């Protein structure tokens, strides 16, 4: 319940934050909303010597639309995402994922960037980011770089973010065509984290799907795209039967782990259920 | 509290229940410990260490947060409301009144956090459905009531606040 | 003035609790307080080789570091009840020096000026262990060749208990059908929202010890602290102000509490300790953890012929002070509300390398009821009989009370049929069965579970109440109870106010202060209204008579002519010739003759020479989604009879909360250890306590069959909700899954487990 001591830093700019990271190396941790980090510090599972609080860093906040893309500051809270009319309208799956993170108090403090950088294998938003083909933007001593979500989330608690870098924003492309998405999840009864989840993104109209992208959560160390299911849907009419047939393919090639709550077999089986629900909801929105 | 002399303290300044406070604190000091031990506002409770139980819920700039998962330094500049700050001129808030009227508490340990979460809900959604109430209390555990009368208490408050006089 | 009995009045304790002014133990601030923190065993079973405290002692802010070696001569934690069959009761040392027997067991303590510093220093204590093979499964612990936790307890068999008669065997042989079922009452964590908390303070004035503690039994704990710390009991004062839930687990003195008190006394300071939730999940006593093999004999027509219940109970690493309580309950309650010509029960209680177990809300009754009700439904399936019909056939008849069961208890009163019929009518049972057939034809899986149950209340010891009327005429009730949220300050005030005809809000109820309350037992086993309420009633009656006598003298009238109305004693037929409480009480302190006792007060204790038996029927309708194993509770109804209800609103509150705990046990809660004794459910991230969104809406109805055993006619209600709900929920789910061939799932019925059972049944077809 009592974290170990650390020195506190409150940089005002990304550059300052990067300089602090460079100075303190492995001893340093970045603090965003703190809702993953502080509990582990209270349990003394993490004992960083330096905490670099990003809250006062300029330019990490806010959601804005820039032409064909939506730019989300890394410090945007789950609640801000879930209640943003822009995100709800154009990136519905992300809004729905943000709306089921933890609980209201956690959503008021926890951030999209923090969640992405922490890369808990059972987090919600990364699943939506993968399906929405989001790009994560990070800045380090060598400058700015962009990494697509599907490459960013490498494995359990492992990302492409360098130890010397700061995740600054998440950029999501929005096509000019019609696009609808949805997120469905089976939560763990205690933690509320993902047991399995699916973010479905459909492009096209009520008659024909131009493309489909499915992000699956809980089936591996990081969110995965369900390629076989996506292929099954491309060019098809979004009928109930087609959606169900595609949903039946989402566990293909996945190798989830048994855990205390659910077996791998269960996860593979029910992933199909939540995929079907997400596809059905997205298809309904496409028709609307 | 939390005194480690080798660590530079941080100066903070914030408002708690309308009163301004300034302090120099060790960075690791949690907001909940600052409120409970430094300010002796012991109505805010600690029931877990992983941000599940919500007994420590306070309002930070009007938003419900878990004060056990916030460093005191992170509240710098903020406006904090604790359970002690709800009563105005000796009048209970509608939510407090609802908990009393509807037997929304037994041991009372989760109650301050539960009330703060309910206050936050009603500030955002004045007419919640039962399902919305239950979802809004997702971050607050109660072991005594089975939540039946907590839901009734929030419904009572919503109804009361929807009446002629809305104080908040 | 109308009686307050039966009125759903608002609680006297709430104003402070809804404004943040409650006083829980960790809220008590004593200037100069020190803080305790503990170094704990990372092993389930290990020998302690050495403990190096030098770095901790040198750490900033540290005042003392102690280990078991510093506690020579300190007695172990006292055990309240050890069955005679125990070969030995291994001592539960305050801090062990030889070996640790469960993960999280405290081995050393730091006392520091700040809790953060205490934690820093505790981390610096270096303990060298020699890990030993652990055993966590109680059945494995009984196997020859398993690791032996205590040399003096061969085979890890802590004790045995039995009841009933061996005639069961012949009766089973003669039965048409014999149903044998193995069920698990899963190990659950108690999780009161308030963890343990204590402030112990050396009291220079009294040369003694003042302890503020979250406890259910203030007086018993005062004795325990006196013995452990070595302070004469008359110099120990114990306060339990507001206590944030207990559910049985705050009826023990814990090692950490003992260390805190010891160090306060030794250092002549105040020392505070409260555990974090993760420490609490490792070391607070846990509940249930019974494996039951139940065998039920039945005739083809559905008449029960015999019952045999065999239990293996998991004690954990040490025998907790009342660790044997729930095993004892099984011995007496195995027959439930049914007529069994013969019955027998036997238990083996086993040490394992896990947290100690103890009574958890219901303490043995839920375990017994679960096994029995599961077996009754299974018998109905085997006989192809409706499970409700089978129950009706075997319930004890209303005219058979008092009813002696073959394992000993005498049930006082009841009308089990009435509660059942009300419930069946309310859910329209016959209509549901027709609807179920229709829905099954559509591929939907809905089921109903009906439980009939009976439980003992107020079984053990006495409770104490004293009423004093102060000089101003105000009434104070001093109660020996140890409430943890049940509402004693309201219930006891209602009883006293009704008897004394004064406003209920004018009455003060004092509890949890061993200096103010002369004696007491505490709150557990659904006893406080029956015993504490009856003691309060008797004390109030005495006070009324004493006041009448004083009033008669003052009014120069005969005592028999004095009447009490609306808080005034007056001469019958002449209300103007009367006196209020203030006048009489004031006079009693000043105007008495040497022959009269000054002041007005009365003290009473109340004990029953038998036990009251609340009962009822619970019904659940549930639907299962076979695709993912998810369960939806469509309806949950309880019909409960707890005798006279003092405050129906509070009765409902008890049932709601009890239900939610039973729901948690049945649907989601389970403590898990790996084979080395590592706790796998060590935080609320993994251990699921039901949330508002997970608990269904529930309804309760009542029948009222007053008990003849106590003057209130009350029967107790604290535990009914968690006794009836697990079998009701599980039987509903199994009924829903019957078409799929699923006949058994062990609790908790998580979606993955239900799904797995469905897959297994499909595979078996």
PDB file of N, CA and C in Angstrom, chain B residues 47-126:
ATOM      1  N   UNK B  47      -9.640   0.471   1.111  1.00  0.00           N
ATOM      2  CA  UNK B  47     -10.134  -0.906   1.225  1.00  0.00           C
ATOM      3  C   UNK B  47      -9.359  -1.900   0.387  1.00  0.00           C
ATOM      4  N   UNK B  48      -8.522  -1.409  -0.528  1.00  0.00           N
ATOM      5  CA  UNK B  48      -7.715  -2.347  -1.322  1.00  0.00           C
ATOM      6  C   UNK B  48      -6.464  -1.639  -1.782  1.00  0.00           C
ATOM      7  N   UNK B  49      -5.621  -2.359  -2.515  1.00  0.00           N
ATOM      8  CA  UNK B  49      -4.391  -1.744  -2.992  1.00  0.00           C
ATOM      9  C   UNK B  49      -4.225  -1.880  -4.491  1.00  0.00           C
ATOM     10  N   UNK B  50      -5.318  -2.242  -5.177  1.00  0.00           N
ATOM     11  CA  UNK B  50      -5.214  -2.413  -6.628  1.00  0.00           C
ATOM     12  C   UNK B  50      -6.302  -1.643  -7.365  1.00  0.00           C
ATOM     13  N   UNK B  51      -6.885  -0.654  -6.733  1.00  0.00           N
ATOM     14  CA  UNK B  51      -7.875   0.229  -7.371  1.00  0.00           C
ATOM     15  C   UNK B  51      -9.180  -0.467  -7.737  1.00  0.00           C
ATOM     16  N   UNK B  52      -9.571  -1.471  -6.970  1.00  0.00           N
ATOM     17  CA  UNK B  52     -10.840  -2.141  -7.260  1.00  0.00           C
ATOM     18  C   UNK B  52     -11.995  -1.642  -6.402  1.00  0.00           C
ATOM     19  N   UNK B  53     -11.734  -1.359  -5.118  1.00  0.00           N
ATOM     20  CA  UNK B  53     -12.859  -1.282  -4.179  1.00  0.00           C
ATOM     21  C   UNK B  53     -13.543   0.075  -4.143  1.00  0.00           C
ATOM     22  N   UNK B  54     -12.825   1.143  -4.457  1.00  0.00           N
ATOM     23  CA  UNK B  54     -13.464   2.455  -4.569  1.00  0.00           C
ATOM     24  C   UNK B  54     -13.801   3.133  -3.253  1.00  0.00           C
ATOM     25  N   UNK B  55     -13.398   2.551  -2.120  1.00  0.00           N
ATOM     26  CA  UNK B  55     -13.702   3.178  -0.828  1.00  0.00           C
ATOM     27  C   UNK B  55     -13.025   4.537  -0.699  1.00  0.00           C
ATOM     28  N   UNK B  56     -11.994   4.750  -1.504  1.00  0.00           N
ATOM     29  CA  UNK B  56     -11.202   5.987  -1.416  1.00  0.00           C
ATOM     30  C   UNK B  56     -11.666   7.040  -2.412  1.00  0.00           C
ATOM     31  N   UNK B  57     -12.811   6.827  -3.041  1.00  0.00           N
ATOM     32  CA  UNK B  57     -13.256   7.740  -4.099  1.00  0.00           C
ATOM     33  C   UNK B  57     -13.492   9.159  -3.581  1.00  0.00           C
ATOM     34  N   UNK B  58     -12.909  10.118  -4.294  1.00  0.00           N
ATOM     35  CA  UNK B  58     -13.159  11.535  -4.028  1.00  0.00           C
ATOM     36  C   UNK B  58     -13.425  12.203  -5.382  1.00  0.00           C
ATOM     37  N   UNK B  59     -13.868  13.425  -5.341  1.00  0.00           N
ATOM     38  CA  UNK B  59     -14.028  14.164  -6.592  1.00  0.00           C
ATOM     39  C   UNK B  59     -12.807  15.049  -6.784  1.00  0.00           C
ATOM     40  N   UNK B  60     -12.213  14.963  -7.968  1.00  0.00           N
ATOM     41  CA  UNK B  60     -11.070  15.789  -8.321  1.00  0.00           C
ATOM     42  C   UNK B  60     -11.525  16.654  -9.493  1.00  0.00           C
ATOM     43  N   UNK B  61     -11.632  17.927  -9.261  1.00  0.00           N
ATOM     44  CA  UNK B  61     -12.204  18.825 -10.268  1.00  0.00           C
ATOM     45  C   UNK B  61     -13.545  18.290 -10.776  1.00  0.00           C
ATOM     46  N   UNK B  62     -14.325  17.770  -9.869  1.00  0.00           N
ATOM     47  CA  UNK B  62     -15.667  17.306 -10.211  1.00  0.00           C
ATOM     48  C   UNK B  62     -15.740  15.893 -10.736  1.00  0.00           C
ATOM     49  N   UNK B  63     -14.586  15.263 -10.966  1.00  0.00           N
ATOM     50  CA  UNK B  63     -14.586  13.899 -11.489  1.00  0.00           C
ATOM     51  C   UNK B  63     -14.278  12.904 -10.380  1.00  0.00           C
ATOM     52  N   UNK B  64     -15.001  11.793 -10.385  1.00  0.00           N
ATOM     53  CA  UNK B  64     -14.726  10.751  -9.395  1.00  0.00           C
ATOM     54  C   UNK B  64     -13.388  10.099  -9.715  1.00  0.00           C
ATOM     55  N   UNK B  65     -12.532  10.010  -8.705  1.00  0.00           N
ATOM     56  CA  UNK B  65     -11.240   9.342  -8.874  1.00  0.00           C
ATOM     57  C   UNK B  65     -10.946   8.537  -7.616  1.00  0.00           C
ATOM     58  N   UNK B  66     -10.022   7.594  -7.762  1.00  0.00           N
ATOM     59  CA  UNK B  66      -9.627   6.787  -6.612  1.00  0.00           C
ATOM     60  C   UNK B  66      -8.379   7.414  -6.000  1.00  0.00           C
ATOM     61  N   UNK B  67      -8.543   7.961  -4.820  1.00  0.00           N
ATOM     62  CA  UNK B  67      -7.457   8.748  -4.238  1.00  0.00           C
ATOM     63  C   UNK B  67      -6.306   7.872  -3.754  1.00  0.00           C
ATOM     64  N   UNK B  68      -6.477   6.535  -3.807  1.00  0.00           N
ATOM     65  CA  UNK B  68      -5.371   5.638  -3.471  1.00  0.00           C
ATOM     66  C   UNK B  68      -4.498   5.403  -4.691  1.00  0.00           C
ATOM     67  N   UNK B  69      -4.957   5.843  -5.855  1.00  0.00           N
ATOM     68  CA  UNK B  69      -4.205   5.605  -7.079  1.00  0.00           C
ATOM     69  C   UNK B  69      -3.800   6.941  -7.689  1.00  0.00           C
ATOM     70  N   UNK B  70      -3.540   7.861  -6.798  1.00  0.00           N
ATOM     71  CA  UNK B  70      -3.144   9.200  -7.205  1.00  0.00           C
ATOM     72  C   UNK B  70      -2.106   9.649  -6.196  1.00  0.00           C
ATOM     73  N   UNK B  71      -1.014  10.172  -6.690  1.00  0.00           N
ATOM     74  CA  UNK B  71      -0.048  10.768  -5.774  1.00  0.00           C
ATOM     75  C   UNK B  71      -0.578  12.126  -5.358  1.00  0.00           C
ATOM     76  N   UNK B  72      -0.251  12.528  -4.162  1.00  0.00           N
ATOM     77  CA  UNK B  72      -0.685  13.856  -3.732  1.00  0.00           C
ATOM     78  C   UNK B  72      -0.178  14.913  -4.713  1.00  0.00           C
ATOM     79  N   UNK B  73       1.046  14.707  -5.223  1.00  0.00           N
ATOM     80  CA  UNK B  73       1.599  15.705  -6.156  1.00  0.00           C
ATOM     81  C   UNK B  73       0.785  15.802  -7.441  1.00  0.00           C
ATOM     82  N   UNK B  74       0.090  14.725  -7.802  1.00  0.00           N
ATOM     83  CA  UNK B  74      -0.723  14.774  -9.021  1.00  0.00           C
ATOM     84  C   UNK B  74      -1.981  15.611  -8.825  1.00  0.00           C
ATOM     85  N   UNK B  75      -2.314  15.881  -7.579  1.00  0.00           N
ATOM     86  CA  UNK B  75      -3.490  16.709  -7.314  1.00  0.00           C
ATOM     87  C   UNK B  75      -3.128  18.186  -7.223  1.00  0.00           C
ATOM     88  N   UNK B  76      -1.882  18.481  -7.471  1.00  0.00           N
ATOM     89  CA  UNK B  76      -1.431  19.877  -7.404  1.00  0.00           C
ATOM     90  C   UNK B  76      -2.323  20.775  -8.266  1.00  0.00           C
ATOM     91  N   UNK B  77      -2.836  21.816  -7.656  1.00  0.00           N
ATOM     92  CA  UNK B  77      -3.664  22.765  -8.400  1.00  0.00           C
ATOM     93  C   UNK B  77      -5.119  22.370  -8.522  1.00  0.00           C
ATOM     94  N   UNK B  78      -5.462  21.197  -8.017  1.00  0.00           N
ATOM     95  CA  UNK B  78      -6.823  20.696  -8.234  1.00  0.00           C
ATOM     96  C   UNK B  78      -7.769  21.107  -7.107  1.00  0.00           C
ATOM     97  N   UNK B  79      -9.035  20.860  -7.396  1.00  0.00           N
ATOM     98  CA  UNK B  79     -10.090  21.109  -6.437  1.00  0.00           C
ATOM     99  C   UNK B  79     -10.629  19.749  -5.997  1.00  0.00           C
ATOM    100  N   UNK B  80     -10.437  19.420  -4.750  1.00  0.00           N
ATOM    101  CA  UNK B  80     -10.810  18.085  -4.259  1.00  0.00           C
ATOM    102  C   UNK B  80     -12.036  18.203  -3.356  1.00  0.00           C
ATOM    103  N   UNK B  81     -12.987  17.305  -3.561  1.00  0.00           N
ATOM    104  CA  UNK B  81     -14.124  17.220  -2.646  1.00  0.00           C
ATOM    105  C   UNK B  81     -14.145  15.840  -2.022  1.00  0.00           C
ATOM    106  N   UNK B  82     -14.200  15.773  -0.712  1.00  0.00           N
ATOM    107  CA  UNK B  82     -14.308  14.491  -0.022  1.00  0.00           C
ATOM    108  C   UNK B  82     -15.702  14.395   0.598  1.00  0.00           C
ATOM    109  N   UNK B  83     -15.974  13.248   1.174  1.00  0.00           N
ATOM    110  CA  UNK B  83     -17.280  13.019   1.792  1.00  0.00           C
ATOM    111  C   UNK B  83     -17.594  14.104   2.828  1.00  0.00           C
ATOM    112  N   UNK B  84     -16.564  14.601   3.490  1.00  0.00           N
ATOM    113  CA  UNK B  84     -16.785  15.630   4.510  1.00  0.00           C
ATOM    114  C   UNK B  84     -17.263  16.947   3.898  1.00  0.00           C
ATOM    115  N   UNK B  85     -17.061  17.098   2.584  1.00  0.00           N
ATOM    116  CA  UNK B  85     -17.404  18.360   1.952  1.00  0.00           C
ATOM    117  C   UNK B  85     -18.787  18.395   1.330  1.00  0.00           C
ATOM    118  N   UNK B  86     -19.558  17.335   1.498  1.00  0.00           N
ATOM    119  CA  UNK B  86     -20.862  17.290   0.815  1.00  0.00           C
ATOM    120  C   UNK B  86     -21.951  18.044   1.560  1.00  0.00           C
ATOM    121  N   UNK B  87     -21.905  17.948   2.860  1.00  0.00           N
ATOM    122  CA  UNK B  87     -22.942  18.603   3.654  1.00  0.00           C
ATOM    123  C   UNK B  87     -22.787  20.110   3.493  1.00  0.00           C
ATOM    124  N   UNK B  88     -23.881  20.817   3.204  1.00  0.00           N
ATOM    125  CA  UNK B  88     -23.806  22.269   3.046  1.00  0.00           C
ATOM    126  C   UNK B  88     -24.733  22.909   4.070  1.00  0.00           C
ATOM    127  N   UNK B  89     -24.173  23.731   4.928  1.00  0.00           N
ATOM    128  CA  UNK B  89     -24.953  24.418   5.966  1.00  0.00           C
ATOM    129  C   UNK B  89     -25.789  23.430   6.768  1.00  0.00           C
ATOM    130  N   UNK B  90     -25.192  22.321   7.118  1.00  0.00           N
ATOM    131  CA  UNK B  90     -25.908  21.341   7.924  1.00  0.00           C
ATOM    132  C   UNK B  90     -26.930  20.516   7.155  1.00  0.00           C
ATOM    133  N   UNK B  91     -27.017  20.738   5.844  1.00  0.00           N
ATOM    134  CA  UNK B  91     -27.956  19.970   5.019  1.00  0.00           C
ATOM    135  C   UNK B  91     -27.207  18.836   4.334  1.00  0.00           C
ATOM    136  N   UNK B  92     -27.729  17.639   4.487  1.00  0.00           N
ATOM    137  CA  UNK B  92     -27.157  16.514   3.760  1.00  0.00           C
ATOM    138  C   UNK B  92     -27.399  16.712   2.276  1.00  0.00           C
ATOM    139  N   UNK B  93     -26.494  16.180   1.455  1.00  0.00           N
ATOM    140  CA  UNK B  93     -26.776  16.162   0.021  1.00  0.00           C
ATOM    141  C   UNK B  93     -27.894  15.156  -0.232  1.00  0.00           C
ATOM    142  N   UNK B  94     -28.511  15.260  -1.388  1.00  0.00           N
ATOM    143  CA  UNK B  94     -29.611  14.343  -1.709  1.00  0.00           C
ATOM    144  C   UNK B  94     -29.126  12.891  -1.689  1.00  0.00           C
ATOM    145  N   UNK B  95     -27.893  12.679  -2.111  1.00  0.00           N
ATOM    146  CA  UNK B  95     -27.362  11.312  -2.135  1.00  0.00           C
ATOM    147  C   UNK B  95     -27.170  10.805  -0.700  1.00  0.00           C
ATOM    148  N   UNK B  96     -26.591  11.636   0.137  1.00  0.00           N
ATOM    149  CA  UNK B  96     -26.430  11.229   1.544  1.00  0.00           C
ATOM    150  C   UNK B  96     -27.786  10.898   2.160  1.00  0.00           C
ATOM    151  N   UNK B  97     -28.724  11.774   1.892  1.00  0.00           N
ATOM    152  CA  UNK B  97     -30.066  11.560   2.435  1.00  0.00           C
ATOM    153  C   UNK B  97     -30.656  10.248   1.919  1.00  0.00           C
ATOM    154  N   UNK B  98     -30.455   9.983   0.630  1.00  0.00           N
ATOM    155  CA  UNK B  98     -30.963   8.738   0.045  1.00  0.00           C
ATOM    156  C   UNK B  98     -30.385   7.511   0.727  1.00  0.00           C
ATOM    157  N   UNK B  99     -29.087   7.564   1.029  1.00  0.00           N
ATOM    158  CA  UNK B  99     -28.464   6.414   1.691  1.00  0.00           C
ATOM    159  C   UNK B  99     -29.066   6.187   3.079  1.00  0.00           C
ATOM    160  N   UNK B 100     -29.398   7.269   3.756  1.00  0.00           N
ATOM    161  CA  UNK B 100     -30.001   7.122   5.089  1.00  0.00           C
ATOM    162  C   UNK B 100     -31.435   6.613   4.971  1.00  0.00           C
ATOM    163  N   UNK B 101     -32.190   7.257   4.087  1.00  0.00           N
ATOM    164  CA  UNK B 101     -33.613   6.910   3.943  1.00  0.00           C
ATOM    165  C   UNK B 101     -33.808   5.461   3.502  1.00  0.00           C
ATOM    166  N   UNK B 102     -32.972   5.022   2.592  1.00  0.00           N
ATOM    167  CA  UNK B 102     -33.189   3.721   1.936  1.00  0.00           C
ATOM    168  C   UNK B 102     -32.335   2.601   2.521  1.00  0.00           C
ATOM    169  N   UNK B 103     -31.692   2.853   3.655  1.00  0.00           N
ATOM    170  CA  UNK B 103     -30.839   1.830   4.273  1.00  0.00           C
ATOM    171  C   UNK B 103     -29.776   1.357   3.278  1.00  0.00           C
ATOM    172  N   UNK B 104     -29.137   2.351   2.660  1.00  0.00           N
ATOM    173  CA  UNK B 104     -28.132   2.045   1.651  1.00  0.00           C
ATOM    174  C   UNK B 104     -26.762   1.718   2.226  1.00  0.00           C
ATOM    175  N   UNK B 105     -26.695   1.527   3.526  1.00  0.00           N
ATOM    176  CA  UNK B 105     -25.405   1.181   4.136  1.00  0.00           C
ATOM    177  C   UNK B 105     -25.636   0.267   5.325  1.00  0.00           C
ATOM    178  N   UNK B 106     -24.636  -0.538   5.602  1.00  0.00           N
ATOM    179  CA  UNK B 106     -24.655  -1.342   6.822  1.00  0.00           C
ATOM    180  C   UNK B 106     -23.415  -1.014   7.645  1.00  0.00           C
ATOM    181  N   UNK B 107     -22.266  -1.589   7.297  1.00  0.00           N
ATOM    182  CA  UNK B 107     -21.091  -1.257   8.111  1.00  0.00           C
ATOM    183  C   UNK B 107     -20.624   0.165   7.853  1.00  0.00           C
ATOM    184  N   UNK B 108     -20.917   0.691   6.680  1.00  0.00           N
ATOM    185  CA  UNK B 108     -20.596   2.083   6.394  1.00  0.00           C
ATOM    186  C   UNK B 108     -19.195   2.323   5.881  1.00  0.00           C
ATOM    187  N   UNK B 109     -18.428   1.261   5.685  1.00  0.00           N
ATOM    188  CA  UNK B 109     -17.033   1.482   5.288  1.00  0.00           C
ATOM    189  C   UNK B 109     -16.915   1.878   3.818  1.00  0.00           C
ATOM    190  N   UNK B 110     -17.710   1.237   2.971  1.00  0.00           N
ATOM    191  CA  UNK B 110     -17.663   1.579   1.546  1.00  0.00           C
ATOM    192  C   UNK B 110     -18.442   2.849   1.256  1.00  0.00           C
ATOM    193  N   UNK B 111     -19.263   3.266   2.223  1.00  0.00           N
ATOM    194  CA  UNK B 111     -20.290   4.279   1.978  1.00  0.00           C
ATOM    195  C   UNK B 111     -19.752   5.622   1.470  1.00  0.00           C
ATOM    196  N   UNK B 112     -18.712   6.182   2.078  1.00  0.00           N
ATOM    197  CA  UNK B 112     -18.238   7.465   1.551  1.00  0.00           C
ATOM    198  C   UNK B 112     -17.857   7.378   0.066  1.00  0.00           C
ATOM    199  N   UNK B 113     -17.127   6.341  -0.286  1.00  0.00           N
ATOM    200  CA  UNK B 113     -16.739   6.178  -1.691  1.00  0.00           C
ATOM    201  C   UNK B 113     -17.947   5.953  -2.577  1.00  0.00           C
ATOM    202  N   UNK B 114     -18.873   5.165  -2.065  1.00  0.00           N
ATOM    203  CA  UNK B 114     -20.088   4.865  -2.820  1.00  0.00           C
ATOM    204  C   UNK B 114     -20.880   6.159  -3.045  1.00  0.00           C
ATOM    205  N   UNK B 115     -20.973   6.965  -2.023  1.00  0.00           N
ATOM    206  CA  UNK B 115     -21.711   8.231  -2.143  1.00  0.00           C
ATOM    207  C   UNK B 115     -21.015   9.155  -3.148  1.00  0.00           C
ATOM    208  N   UNK B 116     -19.693   9.222  -3.092  1.00  0.00           N
ATOM    209  CA  UNK B 116     -18.988  10.106  -4.024  1.00  0.00           C
ATOM    210  C   UNK B 116     -19.177   9.626  -5.460  1.00  0.00           C
ATOM    211  N   UNK B 117     -19.152   8.313  -5.664  1.00  0.00           N
ATOM    212  CA  UNK B 117     -19.370   7.783  -7.018  1.00  0.00           C
ATOM    213  C   UNK B 117     -20.787   8.102  -7.484  1.00  0.00           C
ATOM    214  N   UNK B 118     -21.738   8.025  -6.561  1.00  0.00           N
ATOM    215  CA  UNK B 118     -23.131   8.325  -6.923  1.00  0.00           C
ATOM    216  C   UNK B 118     -23.302   9.819  -7.215  1.00  0.00           C
ATOM    217  N   UNK B 119     -22.629  10.653  -6.438  1.00  0.00           N
ATOM    218  CA  UNK B 119     -22.674  12.102  -6.702  1.00  0.00           C
ATOM    219  C   UNK B 119     -22.163  12.373  -8.124  1.00  0.00           C
ATOM    220  N   UNK B 120     -21.080  11.721  -8.461  1.00  0.00           N
ATOM    221  CA  UNK B 120     -20.486  11.922  -9.784  1.00  0.00           C
ATOM    222  C   UNK B 120     -21.454  11.451 -10.875  1.00  0.00           C
ATOM    223  N   UNK B 121     -22.034  10.288 -10.671  1.00  0.00           N
ATOM    224  CA  UNK B 121     -22.997   9.781 -11.653  1.00  0.00           C
ATOM    225  C   UNK B 121     -24.109  10.810 -11.880  1.00  0.00           C
ATOM    226  N   UNK B 122     -24.696  11.276 -10.802  1.00  0.00           N
ATOM    227  CA  UNK B 122     -25.858  12.155 -10.951  1.00  0.00           C
ATOM    228  C   UNK B 122     -25.464  13.525 -11.507  1.00  0.00           C
ATOM    229  N   UNK B 123     -24.195  13.897 -11.347  1.00  0.00           N
ATOM    230  CA  UNK B 123     -23.764  15.155 -11.955  1.00  0.00           C
ATOM    231  C   UNK B 123     -23.674  15.021 -13.470  1.00  0.00           C
ATOM    232  N   UNK B 124     -23.473  13.787 -13.934  1.00  0.00           N
ATOM    233  CA  UNK B 124     -23.369  13.565 -15.388  1.00  0.00           C
ATOM    234  C   UNK B 124     -24.671  13.069 -15.985  1.00  0.00           C
ATOM    235  N   UNK B 125     -25.432  12.362 -15.192  1.00  0.00           N
ATOM    236  CA  UNK B 125     -26.645  11.717 -15.698  1.00  0.00           C
ATOM    237  C   UNK B 125     -27.712  11.817 -14.614  1.00  0.00           C
ATOM    238  N   UNK B 126     -28.495  12.872 -14.651  1.00  0.00           N
ATOM    239  CA  UNK B 126     -29.433  13.131 -13.554  1.00  0.00           C
ATOM    240  C   UNK B 126     -30.570  12.108 -13.455  1.00  0.00           C
TER     241      UNK B 126
END
